[in-house]
Tab-separated table of C-alpha atoms in Angstrom:
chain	number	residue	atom	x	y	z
E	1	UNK	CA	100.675	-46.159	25.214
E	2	UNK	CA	99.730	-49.198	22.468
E	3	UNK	CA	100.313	-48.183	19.023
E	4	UNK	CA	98.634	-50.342	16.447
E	5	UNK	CA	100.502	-52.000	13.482
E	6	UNK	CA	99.734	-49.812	9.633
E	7	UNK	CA	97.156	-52.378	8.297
E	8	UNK	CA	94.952	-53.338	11.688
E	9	UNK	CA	95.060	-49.270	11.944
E	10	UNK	CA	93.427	-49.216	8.520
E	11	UNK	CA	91.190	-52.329	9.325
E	12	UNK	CA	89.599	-50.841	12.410
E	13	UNK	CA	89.319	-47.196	10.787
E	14	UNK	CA	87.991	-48.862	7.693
E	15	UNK	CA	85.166	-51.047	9.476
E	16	UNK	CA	84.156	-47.886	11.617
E	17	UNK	CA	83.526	-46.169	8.097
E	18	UNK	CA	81.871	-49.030	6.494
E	19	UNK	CA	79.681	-49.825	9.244
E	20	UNK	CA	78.807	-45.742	9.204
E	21	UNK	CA	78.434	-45.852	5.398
E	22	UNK	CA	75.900	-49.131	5.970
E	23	UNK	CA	73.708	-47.696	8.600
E	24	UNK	CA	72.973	-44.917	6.860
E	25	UNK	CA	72.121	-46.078	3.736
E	26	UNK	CA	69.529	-48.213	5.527
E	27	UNK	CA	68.491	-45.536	8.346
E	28	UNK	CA	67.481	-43.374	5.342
E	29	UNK	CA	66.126	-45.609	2.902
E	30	UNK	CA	63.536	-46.900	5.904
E	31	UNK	CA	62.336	-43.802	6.890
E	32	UNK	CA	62.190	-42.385	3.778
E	33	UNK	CA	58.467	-40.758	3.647
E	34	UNK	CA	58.415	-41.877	0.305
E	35	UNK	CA	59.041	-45.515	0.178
E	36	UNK	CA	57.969	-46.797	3.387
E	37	UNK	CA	54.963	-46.337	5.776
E	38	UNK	CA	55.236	-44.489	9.230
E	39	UNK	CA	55.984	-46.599	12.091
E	40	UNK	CA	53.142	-45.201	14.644
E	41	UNK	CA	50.686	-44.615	12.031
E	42	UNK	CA	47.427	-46.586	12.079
E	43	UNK	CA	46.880	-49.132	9.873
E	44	UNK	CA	45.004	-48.358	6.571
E	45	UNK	CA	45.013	-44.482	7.288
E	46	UNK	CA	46.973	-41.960	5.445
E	47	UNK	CA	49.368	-40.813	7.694
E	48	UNK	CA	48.635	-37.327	5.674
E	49	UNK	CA	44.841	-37.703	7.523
E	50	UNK	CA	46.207	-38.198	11.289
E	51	UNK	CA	44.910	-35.560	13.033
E	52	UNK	CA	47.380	-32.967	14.105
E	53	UNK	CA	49.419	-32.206	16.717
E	54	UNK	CA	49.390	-29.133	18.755
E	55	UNK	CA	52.584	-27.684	19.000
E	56	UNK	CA	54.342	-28.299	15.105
E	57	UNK	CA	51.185	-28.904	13.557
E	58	UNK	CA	51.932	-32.317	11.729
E	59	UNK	CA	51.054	-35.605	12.406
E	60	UNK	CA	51.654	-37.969	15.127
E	61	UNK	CA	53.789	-40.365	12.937
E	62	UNK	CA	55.263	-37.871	10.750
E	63	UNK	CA	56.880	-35.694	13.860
E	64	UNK	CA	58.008	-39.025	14.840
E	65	UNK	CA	59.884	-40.180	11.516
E	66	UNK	CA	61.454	-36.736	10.791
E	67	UNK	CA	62.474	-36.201	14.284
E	68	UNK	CA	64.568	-40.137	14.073
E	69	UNK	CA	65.931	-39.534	10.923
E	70	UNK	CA	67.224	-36.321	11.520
E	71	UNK	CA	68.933	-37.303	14.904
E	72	UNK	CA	70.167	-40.483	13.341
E	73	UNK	CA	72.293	-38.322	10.836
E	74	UNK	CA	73.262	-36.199	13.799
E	75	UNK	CA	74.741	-39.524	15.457
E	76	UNK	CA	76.256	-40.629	12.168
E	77	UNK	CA	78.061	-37.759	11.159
E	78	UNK	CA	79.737	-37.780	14.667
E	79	UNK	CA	81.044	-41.283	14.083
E	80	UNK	CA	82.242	-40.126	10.016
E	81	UNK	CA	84.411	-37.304	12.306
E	82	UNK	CA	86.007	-39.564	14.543
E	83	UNK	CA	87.263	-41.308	11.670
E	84	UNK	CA	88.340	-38.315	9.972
E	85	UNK	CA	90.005	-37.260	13.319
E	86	UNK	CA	91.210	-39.995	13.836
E	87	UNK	CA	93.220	-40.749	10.189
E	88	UNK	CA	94.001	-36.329	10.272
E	89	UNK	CA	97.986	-35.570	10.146
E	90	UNK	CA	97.948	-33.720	12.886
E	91	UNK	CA	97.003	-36.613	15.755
E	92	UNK	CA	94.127	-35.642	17.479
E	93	UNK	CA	93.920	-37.270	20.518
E	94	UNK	CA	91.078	-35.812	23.277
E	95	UNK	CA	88.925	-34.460	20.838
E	96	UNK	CA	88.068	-38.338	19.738
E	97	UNK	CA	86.649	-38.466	23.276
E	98	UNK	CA	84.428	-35.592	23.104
E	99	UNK	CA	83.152	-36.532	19.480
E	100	UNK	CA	82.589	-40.287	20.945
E	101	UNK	CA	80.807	-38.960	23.353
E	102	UNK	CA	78.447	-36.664	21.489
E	103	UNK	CA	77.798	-39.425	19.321
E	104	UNK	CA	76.519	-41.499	21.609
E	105	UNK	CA	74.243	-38.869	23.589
E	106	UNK	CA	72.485	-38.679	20.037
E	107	UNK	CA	72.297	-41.993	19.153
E	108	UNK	CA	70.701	-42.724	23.062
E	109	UNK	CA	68.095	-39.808	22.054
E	110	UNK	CA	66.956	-41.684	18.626
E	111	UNK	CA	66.876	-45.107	20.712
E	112	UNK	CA	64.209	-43.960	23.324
E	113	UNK	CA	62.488	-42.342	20.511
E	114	UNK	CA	62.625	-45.398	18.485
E	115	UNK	CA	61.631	-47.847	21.216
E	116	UNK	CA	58.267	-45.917	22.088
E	117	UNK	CA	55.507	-48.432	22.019
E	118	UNK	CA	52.721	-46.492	20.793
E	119	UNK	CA	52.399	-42.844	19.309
E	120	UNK	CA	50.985	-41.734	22.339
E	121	UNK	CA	54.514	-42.773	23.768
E	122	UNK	CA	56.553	-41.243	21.101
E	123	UNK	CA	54.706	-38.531	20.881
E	124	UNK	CA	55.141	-38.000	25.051
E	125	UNK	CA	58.833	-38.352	24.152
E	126	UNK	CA	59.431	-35.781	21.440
E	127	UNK	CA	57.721	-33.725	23.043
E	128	UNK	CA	59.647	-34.431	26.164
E	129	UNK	CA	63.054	-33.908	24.223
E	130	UNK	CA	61.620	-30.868	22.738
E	131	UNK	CA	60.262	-29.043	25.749
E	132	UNK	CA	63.748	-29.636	27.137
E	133	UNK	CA	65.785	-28.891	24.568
E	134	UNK	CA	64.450	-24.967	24.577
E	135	UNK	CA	66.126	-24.297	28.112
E	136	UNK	CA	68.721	-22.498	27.370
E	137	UNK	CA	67.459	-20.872	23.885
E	138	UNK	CA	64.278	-19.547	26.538
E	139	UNK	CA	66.887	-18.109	28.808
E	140	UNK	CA	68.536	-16.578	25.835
E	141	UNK	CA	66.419	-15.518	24.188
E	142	UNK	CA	66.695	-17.075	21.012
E	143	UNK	CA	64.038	-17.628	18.024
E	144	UNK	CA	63.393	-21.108	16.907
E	145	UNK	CA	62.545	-22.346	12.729
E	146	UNK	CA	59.117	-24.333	13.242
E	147	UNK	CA	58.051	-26.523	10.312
E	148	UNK	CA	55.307	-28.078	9.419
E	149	UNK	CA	53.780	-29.835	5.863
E	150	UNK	CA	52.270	-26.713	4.623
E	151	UNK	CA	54.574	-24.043	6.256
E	152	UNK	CA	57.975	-23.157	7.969
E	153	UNK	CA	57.575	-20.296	10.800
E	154	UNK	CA	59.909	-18.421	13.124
E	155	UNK	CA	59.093	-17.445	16.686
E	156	UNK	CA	60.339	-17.105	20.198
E	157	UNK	CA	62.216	-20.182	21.771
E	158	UNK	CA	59.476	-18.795	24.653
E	159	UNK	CA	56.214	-19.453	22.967
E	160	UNK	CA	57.222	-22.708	21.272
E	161	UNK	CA	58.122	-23.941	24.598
E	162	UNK	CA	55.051	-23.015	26.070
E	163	UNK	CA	52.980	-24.213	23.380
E	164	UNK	CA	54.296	-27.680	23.794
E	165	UNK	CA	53.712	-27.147	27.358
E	166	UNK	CA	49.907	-26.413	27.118
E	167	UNK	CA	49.904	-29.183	24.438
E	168	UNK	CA	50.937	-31.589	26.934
E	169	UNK	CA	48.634	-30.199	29.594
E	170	UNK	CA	45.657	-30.063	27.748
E	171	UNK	CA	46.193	-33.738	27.319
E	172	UNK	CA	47.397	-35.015	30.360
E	173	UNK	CA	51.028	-36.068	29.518
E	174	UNK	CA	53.740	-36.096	31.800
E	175	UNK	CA	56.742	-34.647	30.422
E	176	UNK	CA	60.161	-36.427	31.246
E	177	UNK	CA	63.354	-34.779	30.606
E	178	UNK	CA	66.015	-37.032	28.824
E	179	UNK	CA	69.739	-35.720	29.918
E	180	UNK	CA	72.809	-36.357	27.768
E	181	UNK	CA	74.643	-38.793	30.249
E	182	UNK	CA	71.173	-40.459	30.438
E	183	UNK	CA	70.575	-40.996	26.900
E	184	UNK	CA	74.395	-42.038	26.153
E	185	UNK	CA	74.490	-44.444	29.110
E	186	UNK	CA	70.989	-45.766	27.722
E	187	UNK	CA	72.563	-46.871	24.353
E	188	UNK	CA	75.721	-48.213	25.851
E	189	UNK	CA	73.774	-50.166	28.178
E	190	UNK	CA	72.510	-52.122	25.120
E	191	UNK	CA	76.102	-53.655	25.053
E	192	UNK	CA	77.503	-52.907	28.321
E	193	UNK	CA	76.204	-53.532	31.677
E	194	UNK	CA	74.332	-50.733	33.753
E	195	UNK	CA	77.491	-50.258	35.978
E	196	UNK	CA	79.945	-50.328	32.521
E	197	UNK	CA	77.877	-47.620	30.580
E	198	UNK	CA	78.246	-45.705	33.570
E	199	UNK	CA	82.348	-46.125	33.927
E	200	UNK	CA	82.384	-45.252	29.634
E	201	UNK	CA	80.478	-42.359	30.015
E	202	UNK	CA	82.097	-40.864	32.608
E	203	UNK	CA	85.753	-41.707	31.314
E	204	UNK	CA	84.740	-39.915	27.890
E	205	UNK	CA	83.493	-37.020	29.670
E	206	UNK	CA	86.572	-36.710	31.817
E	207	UNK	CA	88.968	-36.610	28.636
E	208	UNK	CA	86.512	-34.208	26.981
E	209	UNK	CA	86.855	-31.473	29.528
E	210	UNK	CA	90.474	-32.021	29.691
E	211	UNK	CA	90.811	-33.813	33.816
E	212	UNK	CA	94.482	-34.112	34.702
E	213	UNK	CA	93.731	-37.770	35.528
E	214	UNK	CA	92.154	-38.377	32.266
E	215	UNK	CA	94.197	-36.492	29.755
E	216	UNK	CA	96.879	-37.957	31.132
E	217	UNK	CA	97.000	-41.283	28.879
E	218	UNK	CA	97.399	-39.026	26.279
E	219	UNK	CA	100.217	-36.738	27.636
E	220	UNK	CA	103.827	-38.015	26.516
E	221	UNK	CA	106.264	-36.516	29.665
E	222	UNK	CA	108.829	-36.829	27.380
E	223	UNK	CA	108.045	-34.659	24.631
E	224	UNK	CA	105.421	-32.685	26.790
E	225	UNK	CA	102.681	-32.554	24.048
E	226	UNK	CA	99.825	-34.436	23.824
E	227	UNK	CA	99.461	-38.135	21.561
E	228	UNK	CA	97.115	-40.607	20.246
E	229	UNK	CA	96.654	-43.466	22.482
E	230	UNK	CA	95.301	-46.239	20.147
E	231	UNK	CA	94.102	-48.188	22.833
E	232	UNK	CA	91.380	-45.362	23.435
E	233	UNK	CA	90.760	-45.261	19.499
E	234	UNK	CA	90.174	-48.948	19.511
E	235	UNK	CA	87.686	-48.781	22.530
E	236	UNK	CA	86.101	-45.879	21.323
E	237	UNK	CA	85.479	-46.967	17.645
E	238	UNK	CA	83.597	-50.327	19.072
E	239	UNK	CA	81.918	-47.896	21.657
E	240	UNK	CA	80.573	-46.168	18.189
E	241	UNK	CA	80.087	-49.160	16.047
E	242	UNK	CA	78.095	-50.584	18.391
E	243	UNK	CA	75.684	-48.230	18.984
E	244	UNK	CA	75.331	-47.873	15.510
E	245	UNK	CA	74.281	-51.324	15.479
E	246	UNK	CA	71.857	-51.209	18.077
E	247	UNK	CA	70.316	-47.766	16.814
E	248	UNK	CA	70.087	-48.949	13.558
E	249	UNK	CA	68.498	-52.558	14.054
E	250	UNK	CA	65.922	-50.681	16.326
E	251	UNK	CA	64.962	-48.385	13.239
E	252	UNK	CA	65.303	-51.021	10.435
E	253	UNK	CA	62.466	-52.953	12.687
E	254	UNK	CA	60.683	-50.238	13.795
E	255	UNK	CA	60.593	-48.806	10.225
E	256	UNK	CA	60.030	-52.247	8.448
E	257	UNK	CA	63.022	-52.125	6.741
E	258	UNK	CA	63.312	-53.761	3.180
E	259	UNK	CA	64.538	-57.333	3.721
E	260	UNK	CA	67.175	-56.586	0.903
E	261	UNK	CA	68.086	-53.439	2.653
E	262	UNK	CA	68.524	-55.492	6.044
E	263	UNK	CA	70.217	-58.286	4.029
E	264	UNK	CA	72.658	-55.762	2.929
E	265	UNK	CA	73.080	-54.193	6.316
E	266	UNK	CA	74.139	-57.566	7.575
E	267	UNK	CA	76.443	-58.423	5.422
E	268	UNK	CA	78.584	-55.119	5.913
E	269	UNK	CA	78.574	-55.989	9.495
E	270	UNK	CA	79.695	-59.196	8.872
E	271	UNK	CA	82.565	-58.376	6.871
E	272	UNK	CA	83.554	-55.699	9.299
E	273	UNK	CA	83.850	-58.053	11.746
E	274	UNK	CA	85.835	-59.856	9.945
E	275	UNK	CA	88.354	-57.182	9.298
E	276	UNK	CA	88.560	-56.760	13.431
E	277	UNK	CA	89.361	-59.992	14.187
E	278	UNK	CA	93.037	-58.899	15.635
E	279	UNK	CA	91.163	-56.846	18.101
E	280	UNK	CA	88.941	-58.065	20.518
E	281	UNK	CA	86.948	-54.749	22.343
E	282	UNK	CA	86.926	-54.411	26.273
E	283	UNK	CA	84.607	-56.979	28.012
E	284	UNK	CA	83.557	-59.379	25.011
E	285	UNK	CA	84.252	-61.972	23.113
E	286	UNK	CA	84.272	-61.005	19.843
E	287	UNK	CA	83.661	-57.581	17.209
E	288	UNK	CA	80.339	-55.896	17.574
């Protein structure tokens, strides 16, 4: 098992925060409804005056935004707990992988969102991940919070799913689902190849449900208790601080993101990088 050195511990735990810390700051500042205009809306309209949507009842662009920021600050609090996991007394050690992992199925869903051409395309998307996403609360029977501008509404997990399903009927759209392996896989692959984000994936699923062959990196024979092996915390803080990266460049563009906000944004990722020069993550060249 590799054990870091004190300070490069600190330096890679301390770029993983600042790089959270950054993206955040400029996820929410660009697609804050208040300060900057709607990605997908059309030029010199009100987004407010978009005609509505069928199944939420807001606008195209607006569903859009909310639905990206939200799942951005899903992703992002994942990464904050694998650094808090990470630095806790106790020396977590598989539950990094499943946290990784999560993180990285909810970055993928913000990326496809994100990189939608048109709103007819995000719009097929969210809906997509939507429709989807009410599986198991149908089969449960579970009631679902529905909000909208003017209102916030409870029903059925049933009728909102069925709702978006006429919705997409009624128009012709083709509803795709968008797994979790699929959507983590899709962000890796932004700094991985296709056949890598595959191996990652799996490997972090493995450790997360606890395979013999997996867990076993992390099992000291000796002492017959599970430990940290840092060479997994290294890999899967650059699996996390890149996707960060990709997610958020995607939005700041997308978004047209203040220049001093992406200014900003670059620099902390510049001195991060600079903080991980000791380490150099599996299959490149350099941090990030």
């Amino acid at each position: 098992m590799l054990t870091m050195l004190s300070k490069d511990r600190t330096a890679l735990l301390g770029s993983l925060l600042q790089v959270q810390r950054a993206a955040q700051t400029l996820i929410l500042a660009s697609t804050d409804e208040q300060q900057r205009a709607a990605a997908w809306s059309t030029p010199g309209v009100d987004p407010s005056h978009e005609p509505r949507i069928g199944w939420n009842a807001n606008p195209p662009s607006e569903s859009a935004r909310v639905a990206i920021r939200r799942g951005a600050q899903v992703s992002l609090e994942h990464l904050e707990a694998l650094f808090v996991l990470a630095r806790h007394k106790s020396g977590f050690s598989v539950a990094l992988a499943a946290v990784t992992r999560a993180a990285l199925e909810a970055f993928g869903r913000v990326l496809w969102l994100v990189e939608a051409d048109s709103t007819e395309e995000v719009l097929r998307r969210l809906a997509s991940l939507e429709f989807y996403d009410l599986k198991f609360p149908v089969r449960n029977g579970k009631t679902v919070t529905r909000f909208s501008r003017v209102h916030r509404s409870e029903g059925t997990a049933e009728d909102y799913k069925q709702s978006i399903g006429a919705w997409a009927e009624q128009r012709g759209v083709k509803l795709e689902e968008l797994g979790p392996g699929v959507a983590a896989k899709l962000v890796l692959s932004r700094s991985h190849s296709k056949s890598q984000s595959g191996i990652i994936y799996s490997d972090l699923s493995a450790v997360a449900h606890g395979q013999g062959g997996a867990t076993a990196n992390f099992y000291d024979y000796k002492t017959r208790t599970l430990r940290l092996d840092e060479q997994q915390l290294i890999e899967y803080s650059f699996y996390l601080i890149e996707a960060a990266r990709v997610v958020t460049d995607a939005i700041a563009e997308r978004f047209r993101a203040d220049p001093v906000d992406t200014e900003t944004w670059a620099a902390v990722n510049r001195l991060a990088d600079g903080h991980l020069d000791f380490i150099r993550p599996p299959g490149k060249t350099q941090a990030g």
